[in-house]
């Protein structure tokens, strides 16, 4: 009899939340149920036409089909450097301080592989994107230490209460998934100073830096003095350009952190395909100074309108929530356990993500993703009203 056993590290992993929800949705769809999914953070809108055009152009070029490199093409890293300068007024050396990623998800996991030893403590916000604790810390044999993100602190970490000053690494993410919270440069400075004072590697996930409303501009950690001594920042074209499936993102920051990440990646992948990198270069060059191209601005205002509609309707139903300043998520207080609440909504054909799926401190909340048109959002609200 063969005995097939998962590794201990893999055994520790909880089921990937969205895979679980997707399974339920597929099951419902098969039985002919009319489902409105406001669960997964995957834009419903198509990529801008310029991206689609460039994709066919670049993919048709025979020179764009051999191996890239784990670090990414030089010209891609140069475009990243120029973009960081235009967008945040920070200097990044494209050669040493930037690295292409096949989506930031792998980068967030591989950065832990590069620097976390078995048993090392890593500070992870709770609730948060599950990849930090699971794909990152647990798969590296590290120990995730939760930093609760509480409403009374505007879902920012309470740095004074963090006792694990001997942690190796900290993950943070603003604009924040799942809470929609943002921060200002003053708070960002406190974070950078905390990381410097305690010698903790700062991994800053800026996946939503471009999805912001009402004139709010999300900062980069490198706008703060000293951040490059300790920090690495992750950016992605996934959400900004509605190209989640194309897998193109990048990391920028401290030279040693980038080179550790590249060292791991070079044993695992060979970088994003060249034609995707060429498209990404052209997309980044579409920025006018620090402003996204018109098409993206329109896209952002679509999310904002959806957020306003959803929040108004939910507030009328008596649910507590506010219009976020960034991201395409609305974080809603629910009565009772979030899993029970989400199940009730599934029964009426509305799929949301239970807050507990982002960590125990997400309990008591559900997350709506604004990735459906307004008419679907209104229909979802009608169904919730009937509950
Ligand atoms: C979507 C998302 C990402 C990653 O997206 P990629 O497609 O892998 O670049 C990273 N962080 C957060 C918080 C996200 O929501």
CSV table of C-alpha atoms and ligand atoms in Angstrom, one decimal:
chain,number,residue,atom,x,y,z
A,1,UNK,CA,0.0,0.0,0.0
A,2,UNK,CA,1.4,3.4,-1.0
A,3,UNK,CA,1.2,6.1,1.6
A,4,UNK,CA,0.9,9.6,0.1
A,5,UNK,CA,1.3,12.3,2.6
A,6,UNK,CA,1.4,16.1,2.1
A,7,UNK,CA,4.4,17.9,3.5
A,8,UNK,CA,3.8,19.3,7.0
A,9,UNK,CA,4.0,22.8,5.6
A,10,UNK,CA,1.4,22.2,3.1
A,11,UNK,CA,-0.8,20.4,5.6
A,12,UNK,CA,-0.9,23.6,7.7
A,13,UNK,CA,-2.5,25.5,4.8
A,14,UNK,CA,-6.2,26.3,5.1
A,15,UNK,CA,-8.3,25.7,2.0
A,16,UNK,CA,-7.8,28.7,-0.4
A,17,UNK,CA,-10.9,30.7,0.4
A,18,UNK,CA,-11.8,31.7,-3.1
A,19,UNK,CA,-11.4,28.2,-4.5
A,20,UNK,CA,-13.9,27.1,-1.9
A,21,UNK,CA,-16.4,29.9,-2.8
A,22,UNK,CA,-15.9,29.2,-6.5
A,23,UNK,CA,-16.8,25.6,-5.9
A,24,UNK,CA,-20.1,26.6,-4.3
A,25,UNK,CA,-20.9,29.0,-7.1
A,26,UNK,CA,-20.2,26.5,-9.8
A,27,UNK,CA,-22.4,24.0,-8.0
A,28,UNK,CA,-25.3,26.6,-7.8
A,29,UNK,CA,-24.8,27.5,-11.4
A,30,UNK,CA,-25.1,23.9,-12.5
A,31,UNK,CA,-28.4,23.7,-10.8
A,32,UNK,CA,-29.6,26.7,-12.9
A,33,UNK,CA,-29.4,29.2,-10.0
A,34,UNK,CA,-29.1,32.8,-10.9
A,35,UNK,CA,-26.0,33.9,-9.0
A,36,UNK,CA,-24.6,37.4,-8.5
A,37,UNK,CA,-21.0,37.1,-7.4
A,38,UNK,CA,-19.7,40.1,-5.5
A,39,UNK,CA,-17.0,37.9,-4.0
A,40,UNK,CA,-13.8,37.7,-5.9
A,41,UNK,CA,-11.7,40.8,-6.6
A,42,UNK,CA,-11.4,40.2,-10.3
A,43,UNK,CA,-12.6,43.2,-12.5
A,44,UNK,CA,-15.6,42.5,-14.7
A,45,UNK,CA,-14.6,45.3,-17.1
A,46,UNK,CA,-12.3,44.4,-20.1
A,47,UNK,CA,-8.7,45.7,-20.4
A,48,UNK,CA,-8.5,49.1,-22.2
A,49,UNK,CA,-8.6,48.7,-26.0
A,50,UNK,CA,-5.0,49.9,-26.2
A,51,UNK,CA,-3.9,47.0,-24.1
A,52,UNK,CA,-5.7,44.5,-26.3
A,53,UNK,CA,-4.2,46.0,-29.4
A,54,UNK,CA,-0.7,46.0,-28.1
A,55,UNK,CA,-1.2,42.4,-26.9
A,56,UNK,CA,-1.9,41.2,-30.4
A,57,UNK,CA,0.9,43.3,-31.8
A,58,UNK,CA,3.5,42.1,-29.3
A,59,UNK,CA,2.4,38.5,-29.3
A,60,UNK,CA,2.7,38.5,-33.1
A,61,UNK,CA,6.3,39.5,-32.9
A,62,UNK,CA,8.4,36.3,-33.2
A,63,UNK,CA,11.2,37.9,-31.1
A,64,UNK,CA,8.9,38.0,-28.1
A,65,UNK,CA,8.6,34.2,-27.6
A,66,UNK,CA,11.9,33.0,-26.1
A,67,UNK,CA,12.8,33.0,-22.4
A,68,UNK,CA,12.8,36.3,-20.6
A,69,UNK,CA,14.7,36.3,-17.3
A,70,UNK,CA,13.5,35.9,-13.8
A,71,UNK,CA,14.4,39.5,-13.1
A,72,UNK,CA,12.6,40.7,-16.2
A,73,UNK,CA,13.8,42.6,-19.3
A,74,UNK,CA,16.1,45.5,-18.8
A,75,UNK,CA,13.7,47.8,-20.7
A,76,UNK,CA,10.8,46.7,-18.5
A,77,UNK,CA,12.8,47.6,-15.3
A,78,UNK,CA,13.7,50.9,-16.9
A,79,UNK,CA,10.1,51.6,-17.6
A,80,UNK,CA,9.3,50.7,-14.0
A,81,UNK,CA,11.9,53.1,-12.8
A,82,UNK,CA,10.5,56.0,-15.0
A,83,UNK,CA,7.0,55.2,-13.8
A,84,UNK,CA,8.0,55.3,-10.1
A,85,UNK,CA,9.6,58.7,-10.7
A,86,UNK,CA,6.6,60.1,-12.6
A,87,UNK,CA,4.0,58.6,-10.2
A,88,UNK,CA,5.7,59.0,-6.8
A,89,UNK,CA,8.8,61.2,-7.4
A,90,UNK,CA,11.0,58.5,-6.1
A,91,UNK,CA,14.2,57.2,-7.6
A,92,UNK,CA,14.5,53.5,-8.4
A,93,UNK,CA,17.6,52.1,-10.1
A,94,UNK,CA,16.0,49.8,-12.7
A,95,UNK,CA,19.1,47.6,-12.8
A,96,UNK,CA,19.5,46.8,-9.1
A,97,UNK,CA,16.2,47.9,-7.4
A,98,UNK,CA,13.5,46.5,-9.6
A,99,UNK,CA,12.3,43.0,-10.6
A,100,UNK,CA,9.5,41.8,-12.8
A,101,UNK,CA,6.9,39.5,-11.3
A,102,UNK,CA,4.4,37.0,-12.8
A,103,UNK,CA,1.7,38.8,-10.8
A,104,UNK,CA,2.5,40.2,-7.4
A,105,UNK,CA,1.1,37.1,-5.7
A,106,UNK,CA,4.2,35.0,-6.5
A,107,UNK,CA,6.4,37.9,-5.4
A,108,UNK,CA,4.7,38.2,-2.0
A,109,UNK,CA,5.2,34.4,-1.5
A,110,UNK,CA,8.7,34.3,-2.8
A,111,UNK,CA,10.0,37.2,-0.7
A,112,UNK,CA,9.2,35.1,2.4
A,113,UNK,CA,11.0,32.1,0.9
A,114,UNK,CA,14.0,34.3,0.3
A,115,UNK,CA,14.3,35.8,3.8
A,116,UNK,CA,12.3,33.8,6.4
A,117,UNK,CA,13.9,30.9,8.2
A,118,UNK,CA,11.9,28.1,9.8
A,119,UNK,CA,10.6,29.4,13.1
A,120,UNK,CA,11.0,33.1,12.2
A,121,UNK,CA,8.2,35.4,13.2
A,122,UNK,CA,6.5,37.4,10.5
A,123,UNK,CA,4.0,40.2,11.3
A,124,UNK,CA,0.9,39.8,9.2
A,125,UNK,CA,-2.2,42.1,9.3
A,126,UNK,CA,-5.4,40.4,10.2
A,127,UNK,CA,-7.7,40.5,8.3
A,128,UNK,CA,-5.6,40.5,5.2
A,129,UNK,CA,-5.0,39.0,1.7
A,130,UNK,CA,-4.4,35.3,2.6
A,131,UNK,CA,-1.3,35.0,0.5
A,132,UNK,CA,1.0,36.7,3.1
A,133,UNK,CA,0.4,34.3,5.9
A,134,UNK,CA,-0.2,31.1,3.8
A,135,UNK,CA,1.7,31.3,0.5
A,136,UNK,CA,4.4,33.4,2.1
A,137,UNK,CA,5.0,32.7,5.8
A,138,UNK,CA,3.7,29.2,6.3
A,139,UNK,CA,5.2,27.7,3.1
A,140,UNK,CA,8.5,29.1,4.3
A,141,UNK,CA,8.2,27.5,7.7
A,142,UNK,CA,7.8,30.8,9.4
A,143,UNK,CA,5.3,31.7,12.1
A,144,UNK,CA,2.7,34.3,11.2
A,145,UNK,CA,2.0,36.8,14.0
A,146,UNK,CA,-1.3,38.6,13.6
A,147,UNK,CA,-1.6,42.4,13.8
A,148,UNK,CA,-5.3,43.1,14.3
A,149,UNK,CA,-6.7,45.7,12.0
A,150,UNK,CA,-9.5,47.3,14.0
A,151,UNK,CA,-12.3,49.7,13.1
A,152,UNK,CA,-11.4,52.0,16.0
A,153,UNK,CA,-7.9,52.4,14.5
A,154,UNK,CA,-9.3,53.0,11.0
A,155,UNK,CA,-8.0,49.5,10.1
A,156,UNK,CA,-4.4,50.7,10.6
A,157,UNK,CA,-2.0,48.6,12.7
A,158,UNK,CA,-1.5,49.8,16.3
A,159,UNK,CA,2.3,49.9,16.2
A,160,UNK,CA,2.7,50.5,19.9
A,161,UNK,CA,0.9,47.3,20.8
A,162,UNK,CA,3.1,45.1,18.6
A,163,UNK,CA,5.2,43.2,21.1
A,164,UNK,CA,7.1,40.9,18.6
A,165,UNK,CA,9.8,43.4,17.9
A,166,UNK,CA,12.1,40.4,17.1
A,167,UNK,CA,10.0,39.6,14.0
A,168,UNK,CA,12.0,39.1,10.7
A,169,UNK,CA,9.4,40.7,8.4
A,170,UNK,CA,6.2,42.6,8.3
A,171,UNK,CA,3.6,42.7,5.5
A,172,UNK,CA,1.3,45.7,5.0
A,173,UNK,CA,-1.1,46.7,2.4
A,174,UNK,CA,-2.7,50.1,1.8
A,175,UNK,CA,-5.0,50.9,0.1
A,176,UNK,CA,-6.2,47.8,1.9
A,177,UNK,CA,-7.9,44.7,0.8
A,178,UNK,CA,-10.4,43.7,2.3
A,179,UNK,CA,-11.2,46.8,4.5
A,180,UNK,CA,-10.8,49.5,1.8
A,181,UNK,CA,-8.7,51.5,4.4
A,182,UNK,CA,-6.1,54.0,3.3
A,183,UNK,CA,-3.2,55.8,5.0
A,184,UNK,CA,-1.5,59.1,4.7
A,185,UNK,CA,2.2,59.8,4.6
A,186,UNK,CA,2.4,60.7,8.2
A,187,UNK,CA,1.3,57.2,9.2
A,188,UNK,CA,3.5,55.7,6.5
A,189,UNK,CA,6.4,57.4,8.2
A,190,UNK,CA,5.5,55.8,11.5
A,191,UNK,CA,5.5,52.4,9.8
A,192,UNK,CA,8.9,52.9,8.1
A,193,UNK,CA,10.3,54.2,11.4
A,194,UNK,CA,8.9,51.1,13.2
A,195,UNK,CA,10.5,48.8,10.7
A,196,UNK,CA,13.9,50.7,10.9
A,197,UNK,CA,13.9,50.8,14.7
A,198,UNK,CA,13.2,47.1,15.0
A,199,UNK,CA,15.2,45.9,11.9
A,200,UNK,CA,12.1,44.3,10.4
A,201,UNK,CA,11.9,43.8,6.6
A,202,UNK,CA,9.0,45.9,5.3
A,203,UNK,CA,7.0,44.2,2.5
A,204,UNK,CA,4.5,46.8,1.3
A,205,UNK,CA,1.8,45.6,-1.1
A,206,UNK,CA,0.6,48.5,-3.2
A,207,UNK,CA,-1.7,46.6,-5.6
A,208,UNK,CA,-4.4,49.2,-5.3
A,209,UNK,CA,-2.3,52.3,-5.5
A,210,UNK,CA,-4.1,53.4,-8.6
A,211,UNK,CA,-7.7,52.6,-7.6
A,212,UNK,CA,-8.4,55.7,-5.5
A,213,UNK,CA,-11.2,58.2,-5.3
A,214,UNK,CA,-11.9,61.9,-4.7
A,215,UNK,CA,-8.4,63.0,-5.5
A,216,UNK,CA,-6.7,60.8,-2.9
A,217,UNK,CA,-3.3,59.6,-4.2
A,218,UNK,CA,-1.8,56.5,-2.5
A,219,UNK,CA,1.8,57.0,-1.5
A,220,UNK,CA,4.8,54.7,-2.0
A,221,UNK,CA,6.9,53.8,1.0
A,222,UNK,CA,9.9,55.2,-0.8
A,223,UNK,CA,8.5,58.7,-0.4
A,224,UNK,CA,9.6,58.2,3.2
A,225,UNK,CA,13.2,58.7,4.1
A,226,UNK,CA,15.0,55.5,5.1
A,227,UNK,CA,12.4,53.2,3.5
A,228,UNK,CA,14.9,51.9,1.0
A,229,UNK,CA,17.2,50.6,3.8
A,230,UNK,CA,14.5,48.1,4.9
A,231,UNK,CA,11.7,48.0,2.4
A,232,UNK,CA,10.4,46.4,-0.7
A,233,UNK,CA,7.1,47.4,-2.5
A,234,UNK,CA,4.9,45.4,-4.7
A,235,UNK,CA,3.0,46.8,-7.6
A,236,UNK,CA,0.7,45.1,-10.1
A,237,UNK,CA,-0.9,45.9,-13.4
A,238,UNK,CA,-3.7,43.4,-12.6
A,239,UNK,CA,-6.2,45.7,-11.0
A,240,UNK,CA,-5.2,49.0,-12.6
A,241,UNK,CA,-5.5,47.8,-16.2
A,242,UNK,CA,-8.1,45.0,-15.7
A,243,UNK,CA,-5.5,42.4,-16.7
A,244,UNK,CA,-5.5,40.0,-13.8
A,245,UNK,CA,-5.1,36.9,-16.0
A,246,UNK,CA,-2.1,38.3,-17.9
A,247,UNK,CA,0.2,38.1,-14.8
A,248,UNK,CA,2.4,41.1,-14.8
A,249,UNK,CA,3.6,43.0,-11.8
A,250,UNK,CA,6.8,44.2,-10.3
A,251,UNK,CA,8.7,44.7,-7.0
A,252,UNK,CA,10.9,47.7,-6.3
A,253,UNK,CA,13.1,48.6,-3.4
A,254,UNK,CA,16.2,47.7,-1.4
A,255,UNK,CA,18.9,46.1,-3.5
A,256,UNK,CA,19.5,43.2,-1.2
A,257,UNK,CA,15.8,42.4,-0.9
A,258,UNK,CA,15.4,42.5,-4.7
A,259,UNK,CA,18.4,40.3,-5.2
A,260,UNK,CA,17.2,37.8,-2.7
A,261,UNK,CA,13.9,37.6,-4.4
A,262,UNK,CA,15.5,37.2,-7.8
A,263,UNK,CA,17.8,34.5,-6.4
A,264,UNK,CA,14.7,32.4,-5.4
A,265,UNK,CA,12.8,33.2,-8.6
A,266,UNK,CA,15.7,32.2,-10.8
A,267,UNK,CA,15.3,28.6,-9.5
A,268,UNK,CA,11.5,28.6,-10.0
A,269,UNK,CA,10.4,30.7,-13.0
A,270,UNK,CA,11.8,32.4,-16.0
A,271,UNK,CA,9.9,35.7,-15.7
A,272,UNK,CA,6.8,37.0,-17.4
A,273,UNK,CA,6.6,36.4,-21.1
A,274,UNK,CA,8.3,39.1,-23.2
A,275,UNK,CA,5.2,40.2,-25.0
A,276,UNK,CA,3.4,40.9,-21.7
A,277,UNK,CA,6.4,42.9,-20.5
A,278,UNK,CA,6.4,44.9,-23.7
A,279,UNK,CA,2.7,45.6,-23.3
A,280,UNK,CA,3.3,46.6,-19.7
A,281,UNK,CA,6.0,49.0,-20.7
A,282,UNK,CA,3.7,50.7,-23.1
A,283,UNK,CA,0.9,50.8,-20.4
A,284,UNK,CA,3.2,52.4,-17.8
A,285,UNK,CA,4.3,55.0,-20.4
A,286,UNK,CA,0.6,56.0,-20.9
A,287,UNK,CA,0.7,57.8,-17.6
A,288,UNK,CA,0.7,61.6,-17.8
A,289,UNK,CA,2.9,62.6,-14.9
A,290,UNK,CA,1.3,61.1,-11.9
A,291,UNK,CA,-2.1,60.7,-13.5
A,292,UNK,CA,-3.4,57.5,-15.1
A,293,UNK,CA,-4.6,57.5,-18.7
A,294,UNK,CA,-8.2,58.7,-19.3
A,295,UNK,CA,-9.6,55.3,-19.8
A,296,UNK,CA,-8.3,54.2,-16.4
A,297,UNK,CA,-9.8,57.3,-14.8
A,298,UNK,CA,-13.2,56.4,-16.2
A,299,UNK,CA,-12.7,52.9,-14.9
A,300,UNK,CA,-12.1,54.2,-11.4
A,301,UNK,CA,-15.2,56.4,-11.5
A,302,UNK,CA,-17.2,53.3,-12.4
A,303,UNK,CA,-16.0,51.7,-9.2
A,304,UNK,CA,-16.8,54.8,-7.2
A,305,UNK,CA,-20.3,55.0,-8.5
A,306,UNK,CA,-20.9,51.3,-7.7
A,307,UNK,CA,-19.6,51.9,-4.2
A,308,UNK,CA,-22.0,54.8,-3.7
A,309,UNK,CA,-24.9,52.8,-4.9
A,310,UNK,CA,-24.1,49.7,-2.9
A,311,UNK,CA,-23.3,51.6,0.3
A,312,UNK,CA,-26.5,53.7,0.1
A,313,UNK,CA,-28.6,50.6,-0.4
A,314,UNK,CA,-26.9,48.6,2.3
A,315,UNK,CA,-27.2,51.5,4.8
A,316,UNK,CA,-30.9,51.7,4.0
A,317,UNK,CA,-31.2,48.0,4.9
A,318,UNK,CA,-29.5,48.9,8.2
A,319,UNK,CA,-26.1,47.5,7.5
A,320,UNK,CA,-23.1,49.5,8.7
A,321,UNK,CA,-20.6,50.5,6.0
A,322,UNK,CA,-19.0,53.5,4.3
A,323,UNK,CA,-17.9,54.4,0.8
A,324,UNK,CA,-14.2,53.6,0.7
A,325,UNK,CA,-11.6,56.1,-0.5
A,326,UNK,CA,-9.8,53.4,-2.5
A,327,UNK,CA,-9.9,49.8,-3.8
A,328,UNK,CA,-13.0,48.1,-5.2
A,329,UNK,CA,-14.2,46.6,-1.9
A,330,UNK,CA,-16.8,47.5,0.6
A,331,UNK,CA,-16.3,46.1,4.1
A,332,UNK,CA,-19.7,45.6,5.8
A,333,UNK,CA,-20.4,44.9,9.4
A,334,UNK,CA,-22.7,41.9,9.7
A,335,UNK,CA,-24.8,40.4,12.5
A,336,UNK,CA,-23.6,37.1,13.8
A,337,UNK,CA,-20.9,34.9,12.3
A,338,UNK,CA,-19.7,36.1,8.9
A,339,UNK,CA,-19.8,32.6,7.5
A,340,UNK,CA,-23.4,32.1,8.5
A,341,UNK,CA,-24.3,35.5,7.1
A,342,UNK,CA,-22.5,34.7,3.8
A,343,UNK,CA,-24.3,31.3,3.6
A,344,UNK,CA,-27.7,33.1,4.0
A,345,UNK,CA,-26.8,35.4,1.1
A,346,UNK,CA,-25.7,32.4,-1.0
A,347,UNK,CA,-29.1,30.9,-0.5
A,348,UNK,CA,-30.7,34.0,-2.2
A,349,UNK,CA,-28.0,33.9,-4.9
A,350,UNK,CA,-25.7,36.6,-3.7
A,351,UNK,CA,-22.0,35.6,-3.2
A,352,UNK,CA,-19.9,37.7,-0.9
A,353,UNK,CA,-16.7,36.9,1.0
A,354,UNK,CA,-17.1,36.2,4.8
A,355,UNK,CA,-14.6,38.4,6.7
A,356,UNK,CA,-13.3,35.4,8.7
A,357,UNK,CA,-11.7,34.1,5.5
A,358,UNK,CA,-9.2,37.0,5.9
A,359,UNK,CA,-8.4,36.0,9.4
A,360,UNK,CA,-10.2,35.9,12.8
A,361,UNK,CA,-10.1,39.6,13.2
A,362,UNK,CA,-12.2,39.8,10.0
A,363,UNK,CA,-15.0,38.1,11.9
A,364,UNK,CA,-18.2,40.1,12.1
A,365,UNK,CA,-17.7,41.5,8.6
A,366,UNK,CA,-18.4,40.6,5.0
A,367,UNK,CA,-16.6,41.9,1.9
A,368,UNK,CA,-18.4,43.0,-1.2
A,369,UNK,CA,-16.3,43.3,-4.4
A,370,UNK,CA,-17.6,46.0,-6.7
A,371,UNK,CA,-16.8,43.8,-9.7
A,372,UNK,CA,-20.4,43.6,-11.2
A,373,UNK,CA,-22.4,46.3,-13.0
A,374,UNK,CA,-24.8,48.5,-11.1
A,375,UNK,CA,-27.9,46.7,-12.2
A,376,UNK,CA,-26.5,43.5,-10.6
A,377,UNK,CA,-25.5,45.3,-7.4
A,378,UNK,CA,-29.1,46.7,-7.2
A,379,UNK,CA,-30.6,43.3,-7.7
A,380,UNK,CA,-28.2,41.8,-5.1
A,381,UNK,CA,-29.4,44.5,-2.7
A,382,UNK,CA,-33.1,43.7,-3.4
A,383,UNK,CA,-32.4,40.1,-2.5
A,384,UNK,CA,-30.6,41.1,0.7
A,385,UNK,CA,-33.5,43.4,1.6
A,386,UNK,CA,-35.9,40.4,1.3
A,387,UNK,CA,-33.8,38.5,3.9
B,1,LIG,C1,-5.2,41.2,-6.2
B,1,LIG,C2,-4.2,41.5,-5.2
B,1,LIG,C3,-2.9,41.2,-5.4
B,1,LIG,C4,-2.2,40.5,-6.5
B,1,LIG,O1,-2.5,40.5,-7.7
B,1,LIG,P1,-1.6,39.9,-8.8
B,1,LIG,O2,-2.6,39.7,-9.9
B,1,LIG,O3,-1.0,38.6,-8.3
B,1,LIG,O4,-0.6,41.0,-9.2
B,1,LIG,C5,-2.0,41.5,-4.4
B,1,LIG,N1,-2.4,42.0,-3.2
B,1,LIG,C6,-3.7,42.2,-3.0
B,1,LIG,C7,-4.0,42.8,-1.6
B,1,LIG,C8,-4.6,41.9,-3.9
B,1,LIG,O5,-5.9,42.1,-3.6
